[in-house]
CSV table of C-alpha atoms in Angstrom, one decimal:
chain,number,residue,atom,x,y,z
A,256,ASP,CA,-99.3,72.5,-51.8
A,257,ALA,CA,-100.2,72.7,-55.5
A,258,LYS,CA,-99.1,69.8,-57.8
A,259,THR,CA,-96.8,70.2,-60.7
A,260,THR,CA,-96.4,68.5,-64.0
A,261,GLN,CA,-93.0,68.2,-65.7
A,262,PRO,CA,-91.9,66.2,-68.8
A,263,PRO,CA,-90.1,63.1,-67.7
A,264,SER,CA,-86.9,63.7,-69.7
A,265,MET,CA,-85.2,66.2,-72.0
A,266,ASP,CA,-82.0,66.4,-74.0
A,267,CYS,CA,-79.8,69.4,-74.5
A,268,ALA,CA,-76.6,70.0,-76.4
A,269,GLU,CA,-73.7,71.3,-74.4
A,270,GLY,CA,-73.4,75.1,-74.7
A,271,ARG,CA,-77.0,75.6,-75.7
A,272,ALA,CA,-79.8,76.9,-73.4
A,273,ALA,CA,-81.8,74.3,-71.6
A,274,ASN,CA,-85.4,75.3,-71.1
A,275,LEU,CA,-87.3,73.1,-68.6
A,276,PRO,CA,-91.0,73.6,-68.4
A,277,CYS,CA,-93.3,73.1,-65.4
A,278,ASN,CA,-97.1,73.3,-65.3
A,279,HIS,CA,-98.7,74.4,-62.0
A,280,SER,CA,-102.2,75.3,-63.1
A,281,THR,CA,-103.7,75.0,-59.6
A,282,ILE,CA,-101.1,77.3,-57.9
A,283,SER,CA,-102.5,79.6,-55.2
A,284,GLY,CA,-101.7,83.3,-54.9
A,285,ASN,CA,-99.4,82.8,-52.0
A,286,GLU,CA,-97.5,79.9,-53.4
A,287,TYR,CA,-94.0,80.3,-54.7
A,288,VAL,CA,-92.3,78.3,-57.4
A,289,TYR,CA,-89.0,76.6,-56.4
A,290,TRP,CA,-86.5,74.6,-58.5
A,291,TYR,CA,-84.1,72.0,-57.2
A,292,ARG,CA,-81.9,69.6,-59.0
A,293,GLN,CA,-80.4,66.3,-58.0
A,294,ILE,CA,-77.2,65.1,-59.6
A,295,HIS,CA,-76.9,61.3,-59.5
A,296,SER,CA,-77.1,59.9,-56.0
A,297,GLN,CA,-76.4,63.2,-54.3
A,298,GLY,CA,-78.8,65.4,-52.2
A,299,PRO,CA,-81.0,67.9,-54.1
A,300,GLN,CA,-79.5,71.3,-54.6
A,301,TYR,CA,-81.5,74.6,-54.5
A,302,ILE,CA,-81.4,76.5,-57.8
A,303,ILE,CA,-83.9,79.4,-57.7
A,304,HIS,CA,-87.4,80.4,-56.6
A,305,GLY,CA,-89.9,83.1,-57.5
A,306,LEU,CA,-93.5,84.3,-56.9
A,307,LYS,CA,-94.6,86.2,-60.0
A,308,ASN,CA,-91.7,88.1,-61.4
A,309,ASN,CA,-88.9,86.6,-63.5
A,310,GLU,CA,-85.8,85.8,-61.4
A,311,THR,CA,-82.2,85.3,-62.3
A,312,ASN,CA,-79.2,84.2,-60.3
A,313,GLU,CA,-75.8,82.8,-61.1
A,314,MET,CA,-77.1,79.4,-61.9
A,315,ALA,CA,-80.3,80.0,-63.8
A,316,SER,CA,-83.3,82.1,-64.8
A,317,LEU,CA,-86.9,81.5,-63.9
A,318,ILE,CA,-89.6,82.7,-66.1
A,319,ILE,CA,-93.2,82.7,-64.7
A,320,THR,CA,-96.1,83.3,-66.9
A,321,GLU,CA,-98.4,86.2,-66.1
A,322,ASP,CA,-101.2,83.9,-65.0
A,323,ARG,CA,-98.6,82.0,-62.9
A,324,LYS,CA,-100.0,78.6,-64.2
A,325,SER,CA,-96.6,77.6,-65.7
A,326,SER,CA,-93.0,78.4,-65.5
A,327,THR,CA,-89.7,77.7,-67.3
A,328,LEU,CA,-86.3,77.2,-65.8
A,329,ILE,CA,-83.5,78.3,-68.1
A,330,LEU,CA,-79.9,77.2,-67.9
A,331,PRO,CA,-78.4,79.6,-70.4
A,332,HIS,CA,-75.3,77.6,-71.4
A,333,ALA,CA,-75.7,74.0,-70.3
A,334,THR,CA,-72.7,71.9,-69.5
A,335,LEU,CA,-72.3,68.2,-69.0
A,336,ARG,CA,-72.3,68.9,-65.2
A,337,ASP,CA,-75.8,70.1,-65.5
A,338,THR,CA,-77.0,66.6,-66.3
A,339,ALA,CA,-79.4,65.9,-63.4
A,340,VAL,CA,-83.0,65.5,-62.4
A,341,TYR,CA,-84.7,68.9,-62.1
A,342,TYR,CA,-87.6,69.3,-59.7
A,343,CYS,CA,-90.2,72.0,-59.8
A,344,ILE,CA,-92.0,72.6,-56.5
A,345,VAL,CA,-94.7,75.0,-55.5
A,346,ARG,CA,-95.4,75.8,-51.9
A,347,VAL,CA,-96.4,78.5,-49.5
A,348,PHE,CA,-93.6,80.7,-48.2
A,349,ASN,CA,-94.6,81.3,-44.6
A,350,THR,CA,-92.4,83.7,-42.7
A,351,GLY,CA,-92.1,82.3,-39.3
A,352,THR,CA,-92.8,78.7,-40.2
A,353,ALA,CA,-91.1,76.0,-42.0
A,354,SER,CA,-92.7,73.0,-43.8
A,355,LYS,CA,-91.7,70.1,-45.9
A,356,LEU,CA,-90.9,70.2,-49.5
A,357,THR,CA,-92.9,67.8,-51.7
A,358,PHE,CA,-91.0,66.5,-54.6
A,359,GLY,CA,-92.6,65.1,-57.8
A,360,THR,CA,-90.9,62.9,-60.4
A,361,GLY,CA,-89.0,65.8,-62.0
A,362,THR,CA,-87.4,66.1,-65.4
A,363,ARG,CA,-84.3,64.1,-66.2
A,364,LEU,CA,-82.1,66.5,-68.2
A,365,GLN,CA,-79.3,64.9,-70.3
A,366,VAL,CA,-76.7,67.3,-71.6
A,367,THR,CA,-74.7,65.8,-74.5
A,368,LEU,CA,-71.6,66.8,-76.5
B,1151,GLU,CA,-69.5,76.7,-43.1
B,1152,ALA,CA,-70.0,73.0,-42.8
B,1153,GLY,CA,-72.9,71.6,-44.7
B,1154,VAL,CA,-75.4,69.0,-43.6
B,1155,THR,CA,-73.5,65.8,-42.7
B,1156,GLN,CA,-74.9,62.3,-42.6
B,1157,SER,CA,-73.5,59.1,-41.3
B,1158,PRO,CA,-72.8,56.5,-42.1
B,1159,THR,CA,-72.4,56.9,-45.9
B,1160,HIS,CA,-73.3,53.3,-46.5
B,1161,LEU,CA,-75.0,50.8,-44.2
B,1162,ILE,CA,-75.7,47.1,-44.8
B,1163,LYS,CA,-78.2,45.3,-42.6
B,1164,THR,CA,-80.0,42.0,-42.5
B,1165,ARG,CA,-83.8,41.8,-42.8
B,1166,GLY,CA,-85.4,42.1,-39.4
B,1167,GLN,CA,-82.5,44.2,-37.9
B,1168,GLN,CA,-82.7,47.8,-36.8
B,1169,ALA,CA,-80.8,50.7,-38.6
B,1170,THR,CA,-79.9,54.0,-37.1
B,1171,LEU,CA,-79.0,56.9,-39.4
B,1172,ARG,CA,-77.6,60.2,-38.2
B,1173,CYS,CA,-77.8,63.8,-39.4
B,1174,SER,CA,-76.1,67.0,-38.3
B,1175,PRO,CA,-77.7,70.1,-39.6
B,1176,ILE,CA,-76.0,73.3,-40.6
B,1177,SER,CA,-75.2,75.4,-37.6
B,1178,GLY,CA,-78.1,77.6,-36.7
B,1179,HIS,CA,-80.7,75.5,-38.5
B,1180,THR,CA,-83.4,74.2,-36.2
B,1181,SER,CA,-85.5,72.1,-38.6
B,1182,VAL,CA,-84.4,68.7,-39.9
B,1183,TYR,CA,-86.2,66.7,-42.6
B,1184,TRP,CA,-85.8,63.1,-43.6
B,1185,TYR,CA,-86.6,61.7,-47.1
B,1186,GLN,CA,-86.4,58.3,-48.6
B,1187,GLN,CA,-85.4,57.7,-52.2
B,1188,ALA,CA,-85.7,54.2,-53.4
B,1189,LEU,CA,-83.7,53.3,-56.5
B,1190,GLY,CA,-85.1,55.0,-59.6
B,1191,LEU,CA,-87.9,56.7,-57.6
B,1192,GLY,CA,-88.5,60.2,-56.4
B,1193,LEU,CA,-88.0,61.6,-52.9
B,1194,GLN,CA,-90.6,60.6,-50.4
B,1195,PHE,CA,-91.0,62.7,-47.3
B,1196,LEU,CA,-90.5,60.8,-44.1
B,1197,LEU,CA,-90.3,63.0,-41.1
B,1198,TRP,CA,-89.8,66.7,-40.0
B,1199,TYR,CA,-88.4,67.7,-36.7
B,1200,ASP,CA,-88.2,71.2,-35.4
B,1201,GLU,CA,-87.0,72.4,-31.9
B,1202,GLY,CA,-86.9,68.8,-30.7
B,1203,GLU,CA,-90.4,67.9,-31.7
B,1204,GLU,CA,-91.9,65.9,-34.6
B,1205,ARG,CA,-93.9,68.4,-36.7
B,1206,ASN,CA,-95.0,66.3,-39.6
B,1207,ARG,CA,-94.8,62.7,-40.8
B,1208,GLY,CA,-95.1,61.1,-44.2
B,1209,ASN,CA,-97.0,58.0,-45.1
B,1210,PHE,CA,-94.7,55.5,-43.6
B,1211,PRO,CA,-95.3,52.8,-41.0
B,1212,PRO,CA,-94.5,53.3,-37.3
B,1213,ARG,CA,-91.3,51.3,-37.5
B,1214,PHE,CA,-89.8,54.4,-39.1
B,1215,SER,CA,-89.1,56.8,-36.2
B,1216,GLY,CA,-86.7,59.4,-35.1
B,1217,ARG,CA,-85.8,62.1,-32.8
B,1218,GLN,CA,-84.0,65.5,-32.6
B,1219,PHE,CA,-81.5,66.3,-30.0
B,1220,PRO,CA,-81.0,69.6,-28.1
B,1221,ASN,CA,-78.1,70.4,-30.5
B,1222,TYR,CA,-80.6,70.0,-33.4
B,1223,SER,CA,-78.9,66.9,-34.7
B,1224,SER,CA,-81.3,64.0,-35.6
B,1225,GLU,CA,-81.5,60.3,-35.7
B,1226,LEU,CA,-83.7,58.2,-38.0
B,1227,ASN,CA,-84.4,54.7,-36.7
B,1228,VAL,CA,-85.9,51.9,-38.9
B,1229,ASN,CA,-87.0,48.8,-37.0
B,1230,ALA,CA,-87.7,45.4,-38.3
B,1231,LEU,CA,-86.0,46.1,-41.6
B,1232,GLU,CA,-87.6,44.9,-44.8
B,1233,LEU,CA,-85.9,44.4,-48.2
B,1234,GLU,CA,-88.0,47.3,-49.6
B,1235,ASP,CA,-86.4,49.6,-47.1
B,1236,SER,CA,-83.3,49.6,-49.2
B,1237,ALA,CA,-82.9,53.2,-50.4
B,1238,LEU,CA,-81.0,56.4,-50.2
B,1239,TYR,CA,-82.0,58.3,-47.0
B,1240,LEU,CA,-81.5,62.0,-47.3
B,1241,CYS,CA,-81.5,64.6,-44.5
B,1242,ALA,CA,-82.1,68.3,-45.0
B,1243,SER,CA,-82.0,71.2,-42.7
B,1244,SER,CA,-83.5,74.7,-42.7
B,1245,TYR,CA,-84.1,77.6,-40.4
B,1246,LEU,CA,-87.5,79.3,-39.9
B,1247,ASN,CA,-88.2,82.2,-42.2
B,1248,THR,CA,-86.0,81.0,-45.0
B,1249,GLY,CA,-88.7,79.3,-47.1
B,1250,GLY,CA,-87.9,76.7,-49.7
B,1251,HIS,CA,-84.6,78.1,-50.7
B,1252,GLY,CA,-83.2,77.6,-47.2
B,1253,TYR,CA,-83.2,73.9,-47.5
B,1254,THR,CA,-79.8,72.3,-47.6
B,1255,PHE,CA,-79.5,68.5,-48.2
B,1256,GLY,CA,-76.8,66.2,-47.1
B,1257,SER,CA,-75.3,63.5,-49.4
B,1258,GLY,CA,-77.4,60.8,-47.8
B,1259,THR,CA,-77.0,57.3,-46.3
B,1260,ARG,CA,-77.4,54.4,-48.6
B,1261,LEU,CA,-79.1,51.6,-46.7
B,1262,THR,CA,-79.0,48.1,-48.1
B,1263,VAL,CA,-81.1,45.4,-46.6
B,1264,VAL,CA,-80.2,41.9,-47.4
């Protein structure tokens, strides 16, 4: 699985958009970008994933650059409850098989009043 | 639908003892993954079980072992406990064909070795 690079920490004011970048310059054509978050001392929670098109769900939006070497997770209106460590993971999505997720160090997002 | 459940929530053991951690996956999920998260560190992959067999193993010594039962629940055993084994142990489950978004994590077992 390709490695990812994320800033160690970011701050965001409550109510503003939080834009979390991820660099995955060695991503392969069949690798997806996944985002998880981990709120203090809880298990990680799936947020969103995508291959090459931008994706949006009720939690967030995922913007993937055209060359797929980087992506941005957008939390449109951050709240204090979004304070967490956010992990960007790239891995192959194999229908018919399952494989482990490899977590990096992530970005610690601090949402403030 | 019940989520992934782990027991116990907290466990305190003495160095040299054995610890057994348990995980019940979401109904219908056949794969179980174990991760270790030491304080302030990231998640380190430990073990992956699917259909009762060990499919993959992380860079951990043999004293970390486990098994998966016919009902797909799983146990993680840590023998000869060392102080550095103190960590949050997380279990996740998934079903084939669901890719990364199909992973659901439990709330973990916090193991403290004294």
